[in-house]
Amino acid sequence: EVQLVESGGASVQAGGSLRLSCAASGFTFDDYAIGWFRQAPGKEREGVSCISSNDGRSHYVDSVKGRFTIYSDNVKNTIYLQMNSLKSEDTAVYYCVALEEGDCNIVVVNTTSYWDYWGQGTQVTVSA
């Protein structure tokens, strides 16, 4: 059974940093794309970033480029999202996602329907 368990969400002030973690079980990273989506109150779920586990290619949506970094530890089957220079508009529930036999690209990172597995989410709150 595939499971994705997020952790690391917290309340921080604007300008601060957080690192989210996603521990995956039930599969190995080698043939998967892994990523992060988020959903703010009253808004649709949106892509944040993804990474292809086989070659390490990553993509980011424009709103987080230069501030967020996604990386994976394939030995631990864990991916991370380092979030710096946080803004109030980053406040959302962040979800870890996995795509079987998929590659991360600019289309996939923005499309919720591509992703096969979703975690339960972790809350990030950024106060001004």
C-alpha positions in Angstrom: 0.0 0.0 0.0 1.4 3.4 -1.0 1.5 5.9 1.8 2.7 9.5 1.8 3.1 11.1 5.2 3.9 14.8 5.4 5.4 16.6 8.4 7.0 19.9 9.2 4.1 22.3 8.8 4.0 25.1 11.4 3.1 28.7 12.0 5.9 31.2 11.1 6.3 34.9 10.5 6.7 36.3 7.0 10.3 36.1 5.9 10.9 32.9 7.8 11.7 29.4 6.6 10.2 25.9 7.0 11.2 22.5 5.7 8.4 20.1 4.9 9.1 16.4 4.7 7.2 13.6 3.0 8.0 10.0 4.0 6.9 7.5 1.3 6.3 3.9 1.8 4.9 1.0 -0.3 7.0 1.9 -3.3 10.5 2.9 -4.3 11.3 6.3 -5.8 13.1 5.1 -8.8 10.3 5.3 -11.3 8.1 8.0 -9.7 7.7 11.7 -9.9 7.1 13.2 -6.5 5.8 16.6 -5.7 3.9 19.1 -3.6 0.6 20.8 -4.0 -1.1 23.3 -1.7 -4.6 24.5 -1.0 -5.3 27.8 0.6 -8.7 28.5 2.3 -11.3 29.2 -0.3 -9.0 28.5 -3.2 -8.4 25.6 -5.6 -5.6 23.2 -5.0 -2.5 24.3 -6.9 0.8 22.8 -7.8 4.0 24.0 -6.1 6.9 21.8 -7.3 7.8 18.3 -8.4 10.9 16.3 -9.0 11.7 13.2 -11.1 13.3 10.7 -8.9 15.3 9.0 -11.6 17.2 12.0 -12.9 16.5 14.7 -10.3 14.8 17.2 -12.7 12.6 19.6 -10.9 10.0 22.2 -11.7 8.5 25.0 -9.7 5.5 27.2 -10.3 6.3 30.9 -10.8 5.1 32.0 -7.4 7.7 30.0 -5.5 10.7 30.1 -7.9 13.8 31.2 -6.1 12.3 30.7 -2.7 11.4 27.0 -2.5 13.7 24.0 -3.2 12.5 20.4 -3.6 15.0 17.6 -3.1 14.8 13.9 -2.4 16.7 11.3 -0.4 16.1 8.2 -2.4 17.7 6.0 0.3 15.2 7.2 2.9 12.4 7.4 0.4 11.7 10.9 1.6 11.3 14.2 -0.2 11.7 17.6 1.2 10.4 21.1 0.4 12.7 23.8 1.7 10.7 27.0 1.9 12.5 30.3 2.4 11.3 33.9 2.4 7.8 32.8 3.2 4.9 35.1 2.5 1.4 35.3 3.9 0.1 34.0 0.5 2.0 30.8 1.1 -0.4 29.9 3.8 -2.1 26.7 2.9 -2.3 23.0 3.5 0.6 21.3 1.7 0.1 17.9 0.1 2.7 15.4 -0.9 1.9 13.7 -4.2 3.4 10.8 -6.2 3.0 9.8 -9.9 3.8 6.3 -10.8 6.1 5.9 -13.9 6.0 9.6 -14.5 8.3 12.5 -15.0 8.1 15.9 -13.5 7.5 18.6 -16.1 5.9 22.0 -16.3 2.5 20.5 -17.2 2.5 17.8 -14.6 3.4 20.2 -11.8 0.3 22.2 -12.5 -2.2 19.4 -13.0 -3.9 17.8 -10.1 -5.4 15.0 -12.1 -2.1 13.5 -13.2 -1.1 12.5 -9.7 -1.8 8.9 -8.4 -1.3 9.3 -4.7 -1.8 12.0 -2.2 -0.9 12.5 1.4 -3.1 13.9 4.1 -1.5 17.3 4.2 0.3 19.5 6.6 -0.7 23.1 7.5 1.6 26.0 6.9 0.6 29.3 8.3 2.5 32.5 7.5 1.6 35.6 9.5 2.4 39.1 8.2 
